[in-house]
Coordinates of C-alpha atoms and ligand atoms in Angstrom, one line a residue:
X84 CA -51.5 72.0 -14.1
X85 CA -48.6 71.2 -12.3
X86 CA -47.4 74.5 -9.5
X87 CA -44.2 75.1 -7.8
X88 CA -43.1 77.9 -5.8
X89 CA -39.9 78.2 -8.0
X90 CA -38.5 77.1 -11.7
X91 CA -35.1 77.0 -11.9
X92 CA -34.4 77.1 -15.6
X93 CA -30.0 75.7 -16.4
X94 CA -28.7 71.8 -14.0
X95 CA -25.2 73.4 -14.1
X96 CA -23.5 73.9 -10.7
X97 CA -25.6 77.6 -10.3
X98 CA -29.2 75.7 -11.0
X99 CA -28.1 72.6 -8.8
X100 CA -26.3 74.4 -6.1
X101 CA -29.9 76.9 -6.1
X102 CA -32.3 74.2 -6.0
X103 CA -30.7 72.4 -2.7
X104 CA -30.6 76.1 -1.1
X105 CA -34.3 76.6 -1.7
X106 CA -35.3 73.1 -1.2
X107 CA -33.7 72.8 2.0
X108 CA -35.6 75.8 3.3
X109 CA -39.1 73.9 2.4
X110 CA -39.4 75.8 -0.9
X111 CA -40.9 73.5 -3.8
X112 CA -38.7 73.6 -6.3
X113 CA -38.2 72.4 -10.2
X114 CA -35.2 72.6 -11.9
X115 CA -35.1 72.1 -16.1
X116 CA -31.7 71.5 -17.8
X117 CA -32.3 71.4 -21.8
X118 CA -29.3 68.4 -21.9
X119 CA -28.3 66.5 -18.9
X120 CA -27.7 68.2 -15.4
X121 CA -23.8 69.9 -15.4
X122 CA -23.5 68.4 -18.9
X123 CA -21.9 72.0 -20.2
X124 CA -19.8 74.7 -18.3
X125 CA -19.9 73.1 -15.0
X126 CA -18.3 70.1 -16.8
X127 CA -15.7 71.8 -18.6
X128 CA -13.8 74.1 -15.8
X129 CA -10.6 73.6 -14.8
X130 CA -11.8 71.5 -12.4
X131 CA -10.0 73.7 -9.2
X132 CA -11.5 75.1 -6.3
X133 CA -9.2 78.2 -5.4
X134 CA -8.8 81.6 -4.4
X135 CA -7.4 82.3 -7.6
X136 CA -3.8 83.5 -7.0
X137 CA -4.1 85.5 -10.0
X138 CA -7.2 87.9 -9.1
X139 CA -5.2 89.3 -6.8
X140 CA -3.5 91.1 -9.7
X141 CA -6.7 92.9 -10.5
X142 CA -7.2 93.7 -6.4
X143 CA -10.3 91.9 -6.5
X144 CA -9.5 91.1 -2.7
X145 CA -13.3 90.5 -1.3
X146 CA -13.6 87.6 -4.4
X147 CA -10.6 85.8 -3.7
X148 CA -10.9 86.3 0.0
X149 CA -14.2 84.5 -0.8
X150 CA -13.2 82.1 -3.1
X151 CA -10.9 81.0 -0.8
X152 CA -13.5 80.5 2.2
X153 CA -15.8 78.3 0.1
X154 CA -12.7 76.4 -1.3
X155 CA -11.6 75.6 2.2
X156 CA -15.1 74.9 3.5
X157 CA -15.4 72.3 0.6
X158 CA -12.7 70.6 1.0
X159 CA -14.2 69.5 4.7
X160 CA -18.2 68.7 3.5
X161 CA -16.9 67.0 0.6
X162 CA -13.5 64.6 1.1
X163 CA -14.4 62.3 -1.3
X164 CA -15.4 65.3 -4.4
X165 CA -12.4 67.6 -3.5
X166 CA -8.8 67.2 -2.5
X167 CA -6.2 69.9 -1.5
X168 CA -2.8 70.2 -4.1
X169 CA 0.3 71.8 -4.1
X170 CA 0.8 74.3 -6.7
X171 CA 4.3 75.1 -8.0
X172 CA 4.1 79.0 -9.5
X173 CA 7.9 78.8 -11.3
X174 CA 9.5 82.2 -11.7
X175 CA 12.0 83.3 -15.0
X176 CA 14.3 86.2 -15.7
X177 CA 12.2 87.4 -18.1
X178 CA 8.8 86.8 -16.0
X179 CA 6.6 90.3 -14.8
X180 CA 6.6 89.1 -11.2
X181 CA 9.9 88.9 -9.4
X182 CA 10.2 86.4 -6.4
X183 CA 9.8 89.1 -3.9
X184 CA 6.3 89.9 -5.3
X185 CA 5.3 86.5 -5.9
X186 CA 6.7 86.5 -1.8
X187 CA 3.9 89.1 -0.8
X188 CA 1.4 87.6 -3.2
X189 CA 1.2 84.2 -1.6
X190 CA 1.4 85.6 1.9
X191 CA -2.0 87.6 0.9
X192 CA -3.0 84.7 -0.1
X193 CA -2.7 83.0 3.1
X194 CA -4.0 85.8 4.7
X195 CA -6.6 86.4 2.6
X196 CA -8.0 82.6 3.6
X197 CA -7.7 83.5 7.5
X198 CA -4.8 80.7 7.6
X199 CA -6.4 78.4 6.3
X200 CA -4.7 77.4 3.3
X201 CA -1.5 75.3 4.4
X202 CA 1.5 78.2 4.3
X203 CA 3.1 78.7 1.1
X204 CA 6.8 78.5 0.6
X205 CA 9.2 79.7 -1.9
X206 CA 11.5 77.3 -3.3
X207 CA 15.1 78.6 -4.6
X208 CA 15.8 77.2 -8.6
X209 CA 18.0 73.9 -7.1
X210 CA 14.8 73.0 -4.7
X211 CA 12.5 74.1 -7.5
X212 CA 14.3 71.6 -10.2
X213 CA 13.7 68.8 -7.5
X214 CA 10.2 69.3 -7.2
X215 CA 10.0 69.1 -10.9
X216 CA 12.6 67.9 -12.3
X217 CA 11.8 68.3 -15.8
X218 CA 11.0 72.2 -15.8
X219 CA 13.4 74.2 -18.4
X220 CA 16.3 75.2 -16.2
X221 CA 17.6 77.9 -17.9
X222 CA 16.6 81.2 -16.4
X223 CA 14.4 79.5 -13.9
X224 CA 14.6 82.2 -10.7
X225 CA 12.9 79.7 -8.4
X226 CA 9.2 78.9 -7.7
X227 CA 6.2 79.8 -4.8
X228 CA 4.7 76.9 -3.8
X229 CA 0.9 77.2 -2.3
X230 CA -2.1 75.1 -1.7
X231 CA -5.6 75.2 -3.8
X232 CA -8.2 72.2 -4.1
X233 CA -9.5 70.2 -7.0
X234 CA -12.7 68.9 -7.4
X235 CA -14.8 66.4 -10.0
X236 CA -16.7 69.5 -11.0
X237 CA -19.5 67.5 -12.8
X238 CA -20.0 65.1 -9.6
X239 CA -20.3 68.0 -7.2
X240 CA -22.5 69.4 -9.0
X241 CA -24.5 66.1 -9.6
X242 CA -24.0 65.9 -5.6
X243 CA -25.8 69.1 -4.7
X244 CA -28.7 68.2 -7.1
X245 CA -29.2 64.9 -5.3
X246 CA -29.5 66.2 -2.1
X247 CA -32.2 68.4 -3.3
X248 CA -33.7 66.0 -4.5
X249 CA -34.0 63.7 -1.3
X250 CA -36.7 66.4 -0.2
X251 CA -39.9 65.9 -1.1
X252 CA -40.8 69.4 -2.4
X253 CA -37.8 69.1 -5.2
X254 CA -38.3 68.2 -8.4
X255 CA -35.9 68.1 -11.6
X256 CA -35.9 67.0 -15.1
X257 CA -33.0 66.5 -17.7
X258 CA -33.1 66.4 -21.6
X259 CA -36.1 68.9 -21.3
X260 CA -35.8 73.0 -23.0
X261 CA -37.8 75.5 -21.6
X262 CA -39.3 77.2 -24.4
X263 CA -42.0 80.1 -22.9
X264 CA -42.2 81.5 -19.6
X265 CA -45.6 83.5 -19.6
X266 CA -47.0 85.8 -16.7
X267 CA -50.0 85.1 -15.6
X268 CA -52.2 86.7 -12.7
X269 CA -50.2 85.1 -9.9
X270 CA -46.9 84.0 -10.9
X271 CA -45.5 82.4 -14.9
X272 CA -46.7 79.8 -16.8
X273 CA -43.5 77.9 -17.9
X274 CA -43.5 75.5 -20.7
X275 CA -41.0 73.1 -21.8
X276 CA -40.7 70.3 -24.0
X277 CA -38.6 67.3 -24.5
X278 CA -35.7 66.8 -26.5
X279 CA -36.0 62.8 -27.1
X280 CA -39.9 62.6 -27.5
X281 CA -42.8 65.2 -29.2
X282 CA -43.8 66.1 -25.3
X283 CA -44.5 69.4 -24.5
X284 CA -45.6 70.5 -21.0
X285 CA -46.8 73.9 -18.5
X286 CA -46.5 74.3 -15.0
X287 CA -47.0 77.5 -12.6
X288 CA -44.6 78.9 -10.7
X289 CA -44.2 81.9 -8.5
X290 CA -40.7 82.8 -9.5
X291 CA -38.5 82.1 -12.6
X292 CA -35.2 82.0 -12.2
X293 CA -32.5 81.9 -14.8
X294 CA -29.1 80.0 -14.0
X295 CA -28.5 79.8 -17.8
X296 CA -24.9 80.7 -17.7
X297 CA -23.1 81.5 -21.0
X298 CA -26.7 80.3 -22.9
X299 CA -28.6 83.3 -21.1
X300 CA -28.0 86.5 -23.7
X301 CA -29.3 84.1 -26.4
X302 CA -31.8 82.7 -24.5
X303 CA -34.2 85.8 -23.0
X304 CA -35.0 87.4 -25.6
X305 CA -36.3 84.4 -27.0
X306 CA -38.7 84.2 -23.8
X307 CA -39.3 87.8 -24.3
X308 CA -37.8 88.4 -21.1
X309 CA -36.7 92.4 -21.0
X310 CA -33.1 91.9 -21.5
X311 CA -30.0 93.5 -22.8
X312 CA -27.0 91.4 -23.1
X313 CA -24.5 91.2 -20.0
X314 CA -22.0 88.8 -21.1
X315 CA -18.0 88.9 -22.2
X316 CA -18.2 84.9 -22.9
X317 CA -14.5 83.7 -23.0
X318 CA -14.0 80.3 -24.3
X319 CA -11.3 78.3 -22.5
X320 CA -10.0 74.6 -23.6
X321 CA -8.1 72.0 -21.8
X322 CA -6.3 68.5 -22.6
X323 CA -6.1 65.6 -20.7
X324 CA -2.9 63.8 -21.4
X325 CA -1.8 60.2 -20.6
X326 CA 0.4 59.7 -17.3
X327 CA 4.1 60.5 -17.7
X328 CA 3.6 62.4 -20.7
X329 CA 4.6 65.2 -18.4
X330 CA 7.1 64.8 -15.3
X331 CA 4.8 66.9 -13.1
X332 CA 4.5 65.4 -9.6
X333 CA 2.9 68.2 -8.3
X334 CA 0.6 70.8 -10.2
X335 CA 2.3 73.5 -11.9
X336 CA 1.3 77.1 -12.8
X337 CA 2.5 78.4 -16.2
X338 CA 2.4 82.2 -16.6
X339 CA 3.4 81.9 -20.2
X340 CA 5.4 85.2 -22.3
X341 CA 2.1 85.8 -23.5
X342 CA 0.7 87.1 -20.1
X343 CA -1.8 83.9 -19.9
X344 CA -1.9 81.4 -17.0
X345 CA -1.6 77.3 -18.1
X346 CA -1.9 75.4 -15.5
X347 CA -0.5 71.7 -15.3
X348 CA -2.4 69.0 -12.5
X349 CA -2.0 65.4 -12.2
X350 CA -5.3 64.1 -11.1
X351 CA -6.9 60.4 -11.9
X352 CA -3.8 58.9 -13.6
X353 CA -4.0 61.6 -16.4
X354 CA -2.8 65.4 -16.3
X355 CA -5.1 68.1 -17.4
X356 CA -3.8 70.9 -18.7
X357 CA -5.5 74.4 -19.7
X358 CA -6.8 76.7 -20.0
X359 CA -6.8 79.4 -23.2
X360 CA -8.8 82.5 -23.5
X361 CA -10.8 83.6 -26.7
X362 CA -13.5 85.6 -27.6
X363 CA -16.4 82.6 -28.8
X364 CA -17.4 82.1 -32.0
X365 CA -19.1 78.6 -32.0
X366 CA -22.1 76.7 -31.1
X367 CA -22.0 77.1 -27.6
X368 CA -24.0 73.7 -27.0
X369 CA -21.2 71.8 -29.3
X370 CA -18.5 73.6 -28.1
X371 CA -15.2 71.6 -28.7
X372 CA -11.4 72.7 -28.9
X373 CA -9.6 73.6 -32.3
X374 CA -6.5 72.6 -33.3
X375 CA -5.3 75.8 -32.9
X376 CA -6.5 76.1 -29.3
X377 CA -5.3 72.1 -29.1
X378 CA -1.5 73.1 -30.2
X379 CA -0.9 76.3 -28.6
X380 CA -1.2 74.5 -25.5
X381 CA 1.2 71.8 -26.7
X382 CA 3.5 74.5 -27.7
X383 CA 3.8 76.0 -23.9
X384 CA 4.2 72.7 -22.3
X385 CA 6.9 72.0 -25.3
X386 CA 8.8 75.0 -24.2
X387 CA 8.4 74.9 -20.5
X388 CA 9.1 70.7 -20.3
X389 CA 11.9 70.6 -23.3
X390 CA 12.4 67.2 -22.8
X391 CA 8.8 65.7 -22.7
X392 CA 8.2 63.7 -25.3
X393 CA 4.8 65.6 -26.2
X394 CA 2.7 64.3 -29.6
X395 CA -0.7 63.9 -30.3
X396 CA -1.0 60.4 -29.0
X397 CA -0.2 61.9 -25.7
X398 CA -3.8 63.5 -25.6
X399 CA -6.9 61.0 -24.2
X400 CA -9.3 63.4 -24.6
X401 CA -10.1 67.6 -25.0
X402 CA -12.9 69.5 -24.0
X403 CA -14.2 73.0 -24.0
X404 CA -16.0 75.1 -22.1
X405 CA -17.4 79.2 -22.0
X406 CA -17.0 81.2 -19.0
X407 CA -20.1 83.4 -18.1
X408 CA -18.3 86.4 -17.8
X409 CA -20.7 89.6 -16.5
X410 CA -19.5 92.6 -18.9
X411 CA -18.4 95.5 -16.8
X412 CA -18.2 99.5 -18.1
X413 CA -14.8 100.5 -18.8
X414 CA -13.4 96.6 -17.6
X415 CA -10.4 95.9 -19.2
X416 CA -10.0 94.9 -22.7
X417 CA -8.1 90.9 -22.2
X418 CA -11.4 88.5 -21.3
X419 CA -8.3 87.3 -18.6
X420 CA -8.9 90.7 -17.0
X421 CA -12.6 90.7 -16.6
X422 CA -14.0 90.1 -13.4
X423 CA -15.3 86.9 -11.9
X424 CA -17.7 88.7 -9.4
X425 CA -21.4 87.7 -10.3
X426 CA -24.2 89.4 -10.5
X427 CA -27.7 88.6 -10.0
X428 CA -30.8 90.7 -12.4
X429 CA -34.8 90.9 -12.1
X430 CA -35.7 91.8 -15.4
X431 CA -39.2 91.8 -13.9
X432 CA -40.7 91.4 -10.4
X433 CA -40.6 87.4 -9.8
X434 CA -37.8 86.9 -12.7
X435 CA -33.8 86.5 -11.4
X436 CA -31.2 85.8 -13.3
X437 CA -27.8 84.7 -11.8
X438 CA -24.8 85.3 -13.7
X439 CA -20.7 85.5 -13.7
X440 CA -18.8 84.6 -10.9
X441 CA -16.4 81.2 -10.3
X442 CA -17.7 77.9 -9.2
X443 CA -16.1 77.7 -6.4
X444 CA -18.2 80.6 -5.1
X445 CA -21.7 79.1 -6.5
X446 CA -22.8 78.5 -2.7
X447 CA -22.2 82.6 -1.9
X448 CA -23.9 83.0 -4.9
X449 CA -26.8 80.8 -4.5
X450 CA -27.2 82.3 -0.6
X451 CA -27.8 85.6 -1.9
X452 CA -30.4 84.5 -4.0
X453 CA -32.3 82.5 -2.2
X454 CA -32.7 84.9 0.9
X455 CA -34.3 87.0 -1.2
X456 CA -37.1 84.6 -2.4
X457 CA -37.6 82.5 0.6
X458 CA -38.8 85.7 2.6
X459 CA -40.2 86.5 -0.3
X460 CA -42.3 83.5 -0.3
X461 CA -43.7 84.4 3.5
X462 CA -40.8 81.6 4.7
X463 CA -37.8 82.1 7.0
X464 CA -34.8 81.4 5.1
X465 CA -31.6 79.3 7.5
X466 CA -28.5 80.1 5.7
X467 CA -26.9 77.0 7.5
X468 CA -28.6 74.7 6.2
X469 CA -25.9 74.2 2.8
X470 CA -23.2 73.7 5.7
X471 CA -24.3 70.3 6.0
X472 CA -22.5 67.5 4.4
X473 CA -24.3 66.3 1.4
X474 CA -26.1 63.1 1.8
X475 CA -26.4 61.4 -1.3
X476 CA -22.8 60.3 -2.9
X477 CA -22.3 59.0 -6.5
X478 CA -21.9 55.3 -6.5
X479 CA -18.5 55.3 -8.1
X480 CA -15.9 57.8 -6.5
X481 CA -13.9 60.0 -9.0
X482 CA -10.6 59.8 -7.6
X483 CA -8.4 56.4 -5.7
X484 CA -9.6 52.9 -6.0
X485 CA -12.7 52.3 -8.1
X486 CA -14.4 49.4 -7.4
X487 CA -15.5 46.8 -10.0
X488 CA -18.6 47.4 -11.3
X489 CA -21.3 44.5 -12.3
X490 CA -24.4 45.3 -14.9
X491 CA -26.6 45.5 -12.3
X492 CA -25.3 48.2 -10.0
X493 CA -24.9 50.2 -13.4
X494 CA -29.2 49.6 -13.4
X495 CA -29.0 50.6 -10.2
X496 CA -26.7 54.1 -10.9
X497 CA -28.9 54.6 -13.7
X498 CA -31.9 55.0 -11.3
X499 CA -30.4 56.8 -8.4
X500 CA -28.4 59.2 -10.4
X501 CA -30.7 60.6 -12.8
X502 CA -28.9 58.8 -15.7
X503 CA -30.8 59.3 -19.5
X504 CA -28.0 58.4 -21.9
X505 CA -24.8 56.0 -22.6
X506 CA -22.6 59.7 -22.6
X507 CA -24.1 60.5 -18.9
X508 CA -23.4 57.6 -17.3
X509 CA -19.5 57.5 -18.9
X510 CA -18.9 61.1 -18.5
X511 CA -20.5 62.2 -15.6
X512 CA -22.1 59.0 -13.2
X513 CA -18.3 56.9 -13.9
X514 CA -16.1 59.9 -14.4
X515 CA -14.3 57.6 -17.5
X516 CA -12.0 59.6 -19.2
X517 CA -10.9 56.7 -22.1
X518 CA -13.8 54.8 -22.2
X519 CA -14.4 52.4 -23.7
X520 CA -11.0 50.6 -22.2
X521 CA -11.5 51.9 -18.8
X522 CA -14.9 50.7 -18.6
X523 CA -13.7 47.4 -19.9
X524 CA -10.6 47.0 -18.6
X525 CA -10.4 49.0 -15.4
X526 CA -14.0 48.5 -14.3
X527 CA -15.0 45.0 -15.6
X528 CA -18.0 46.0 -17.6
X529 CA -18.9 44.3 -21.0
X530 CA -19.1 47.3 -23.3
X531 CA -21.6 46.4 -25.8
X532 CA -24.0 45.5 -22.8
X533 CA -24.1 48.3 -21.0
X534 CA -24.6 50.7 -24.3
X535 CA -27.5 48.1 -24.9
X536 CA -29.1 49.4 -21.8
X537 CA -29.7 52.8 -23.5
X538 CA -31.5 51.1 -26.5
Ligands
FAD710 C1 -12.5 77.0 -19.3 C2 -13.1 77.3 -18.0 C3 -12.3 77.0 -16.8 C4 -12.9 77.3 -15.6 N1 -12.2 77.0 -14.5 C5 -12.7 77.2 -13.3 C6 -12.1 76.8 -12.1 O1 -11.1 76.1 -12.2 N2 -12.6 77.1 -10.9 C7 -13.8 77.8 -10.8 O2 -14.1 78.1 -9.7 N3 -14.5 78.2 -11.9 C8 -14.0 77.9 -13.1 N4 -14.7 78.2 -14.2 C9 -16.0 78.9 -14.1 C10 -17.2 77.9 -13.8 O3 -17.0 76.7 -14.6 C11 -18.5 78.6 -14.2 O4 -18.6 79.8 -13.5 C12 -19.7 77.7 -13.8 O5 -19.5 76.3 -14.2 C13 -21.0 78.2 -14.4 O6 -22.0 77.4 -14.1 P1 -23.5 77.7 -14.5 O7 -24.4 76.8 -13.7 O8 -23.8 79.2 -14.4 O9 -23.6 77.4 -16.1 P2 -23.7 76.0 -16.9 O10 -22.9 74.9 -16.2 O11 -23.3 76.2 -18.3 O12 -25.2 75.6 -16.8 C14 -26.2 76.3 -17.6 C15 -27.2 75.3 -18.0 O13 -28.3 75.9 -18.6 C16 -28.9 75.0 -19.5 N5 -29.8 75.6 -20.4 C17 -29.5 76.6 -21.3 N6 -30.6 76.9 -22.0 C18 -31.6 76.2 -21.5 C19 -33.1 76.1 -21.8 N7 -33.7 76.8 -22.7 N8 -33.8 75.2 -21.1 C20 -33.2 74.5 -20.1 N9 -31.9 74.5 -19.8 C21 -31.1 75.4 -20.5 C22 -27.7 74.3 -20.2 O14 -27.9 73.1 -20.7 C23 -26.7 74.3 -19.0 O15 -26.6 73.0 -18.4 C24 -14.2 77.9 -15.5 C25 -14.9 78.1 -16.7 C26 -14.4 77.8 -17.9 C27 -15.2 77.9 -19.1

């Protein structure tokens, strides 16, 4: 039987940004993802790394202070993955925050990211309406104007995994569900078992650890791990729309009359827009946007961009995701409201389990982890070591020119980036958002060949 040191059970950006940690510091690592590594919630964020302007409503200062530390440090190890923006926060008459606040926000946000951030502004309604030009005028008070980054979150995530696994002591497998974790003498006996074939398998390991995200109050008591349920989940959808179907040059943050935030960012010739905020009620493998969720948000870009020309057609794609929220005592009632601080459980002696937080703080979160097990494991534990630039880049960059790509350097992604099916290499390896013409017409590939690769 196979033995590691640690199993890290969940390939989303917790699991991915854990095993590099560990496996940097010598510790042999496997990591198990039961579809394809950041294939759900670290997929289907909003795709910004930020402070989050809007924390600072609920004084959660020490997160968005941060938040904002990580997003900046990012944005230097990883030029290619994340890019800063300029936000335009537009104020009404009838909006809760009047300039002056919105004045004092931004400046904490500056401060809060030790100067960092590029300095905010605040635009009167006349410099406001030339930034955007199609905003609705009427009432329009003006707008802040501040700096946050966006990021490919499925590459980065894909990036911190293949740095871990250029050391030889990491391990990882996709399409694989771990279905018993059983203590023995000196450590667990984990077994999993593949989704595509009948194969089942056990290794040893010293520690367990749980980066399960929204999955995890389903999923430990099914392990008979001792367990109560932590999480608020609060499912959040988001569009991509085709260029120009909104005149937004730069990105724009809706604080809609129904107290939620939308926000609007042209990225990769598209614009996504999201997010909502609902209790879940789904499958949360499956998890897709309704029509309901789907036309609410066409109904707040309708009223804030009155002459877009907004239909269905103007949509390329949705997607969905469920934010791990940790439940708090007495935490407000709106899912908006609860916290995105983290928390990190052991249910039993070698068994963590890291939950909540943002992904833009997954590295803090990670850190705090892993020096407790590396000591743990008689090793000295360099928090440094994640300050280096990641090694191992995607073949095909998310955002500027793509390159054309031939049959044989998809073989060759295929191989290098962990690829098992058509959707992994589309979604995550190519970042295609409108496949199959983008991989067609944009990047030169016969479609039908490619899929054949899969067969
Ligand atoms: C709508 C939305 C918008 C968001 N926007 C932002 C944003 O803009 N910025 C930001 O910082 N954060 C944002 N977040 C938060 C962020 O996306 C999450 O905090 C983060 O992605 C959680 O990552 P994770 O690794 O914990 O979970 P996941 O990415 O869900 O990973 C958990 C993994 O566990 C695997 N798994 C489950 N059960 C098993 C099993 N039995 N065996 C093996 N594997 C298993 C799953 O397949 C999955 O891949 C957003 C979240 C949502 C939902």
């Amino acid at each position: 039987m196979k033995s590691y040191e640690v199993v890290i059970v969940g390939g989303g950006i917790n699991g991915c940004g854990l095993i590099r940690d560990l496996a940097l510091n010598g510790v042999s690592t496997l990591l198990i993802d039961k579809g394809d590594f950041a294939s759900q919630t670290s997929q289907g964020s909003s795709k910004m790394l930020h402070g989050g302007i809007r924390y600072l409503e609920n004084a959660d200062f020490a997160l968005v202070q941060e938040a904002l530390e990580e997003k900046n440090l990012w944005l230097k190890l990883t030029p290619h993955l994340c890019f800063e923006r300029d936000f335009y926060l537009p104020l009404y008459d009838y909006s809760k925050y009047k300039p002056w606040m919105l004045r004092c926000g931004l400046f904490l946000y500056d401060f809060l990211s030790h100067f960092q951030n590029k300095a905010h502004d605040m635009l009167n309604p006349e410099e406001t309406v030339q930034k955007i030009p199609s905003l609705e005028p009427k009432g329009l008070m003006g707008a802040g104007k501040y700096y946050d980054g966006v990021v490919d979150d499925a590459k980065l995530t894909l990036e911190c995994l293949y740095d871990a696994l250029l050391e030889p002591c990491a391990n990882a497998l996709s399409y694989h569900e771990v279905i018993s974790t059983v203590k023995v003498a000196d450590g667990y006996e984990v077994t999993y078992q593949s989704m595509r074939t009948p194969h089942k398998e056990t290794v040893k390991a010293k520690f367990v650890v749980f980066t399960t995200g929204p999955f995890t109050d389903k999923l430990l008591p099914k392990l008979n791990v001792p367990w109560t349920p932590q999480l608020a989940p609060s499912k959040g959808i988001h569009l991509w729309l085709k260029e120009g179907s909104v005149d937004a040059k730069g990105s724009v943050v809706l604080t809609t009359k129904d107290n939620r935030v939308v926000f609007v960012i042209p990225q990769r010739h598209s614009i996504l827009v999201g997010t909502t905020e609902t209790p879940v009620d789904q499958d949360m493998f499956n998890i897709k946007a309704t029509e309901k969720e789907v036309n609410y948000l066409l109904d707040v870009l309708r009223q804030y961009f009155p002459n877009s020309n907004l239909t269905k057609d103007s949509i390329i794609s949705t997607f969905a995701g469920v934010r791990p929220l940790v439940r708090e005592e007495g935490a407000p009632e709106a899912l908006g409201k609860v916290s995105r601080f983290h928390k990190i459980f052991r249910p039993d002696q070698f068994t963590y389990v890291m939950l909540g937080g943002k992904y833009t703080t997954f590295r803090r979160m990670t850190q705090e982890l892993a020096q407790e097990i590396v000591p743990r494991l008689g090793k000295a534990y360099h928090p440094n070591y994640t300050l280096n630039p990641l090694r191992q880049h995607s073949v095909m960059p998310t955002f500027g020119e793509q390159p054309k790509l031939t049959l044989e350097m998809v073989k060759k992604i295929i191989i290098t980036e962990y690829v098992t099916t058509f959707e992994d290499l589309v979604k995550r390896r190519l970042s295609i958002l409108d496949e199959p013409h983008h991989l067609k017409d944009v990047m030169g590939l016969p479609v039908d060949d490619v899929k054949a690769l899969f067969r």
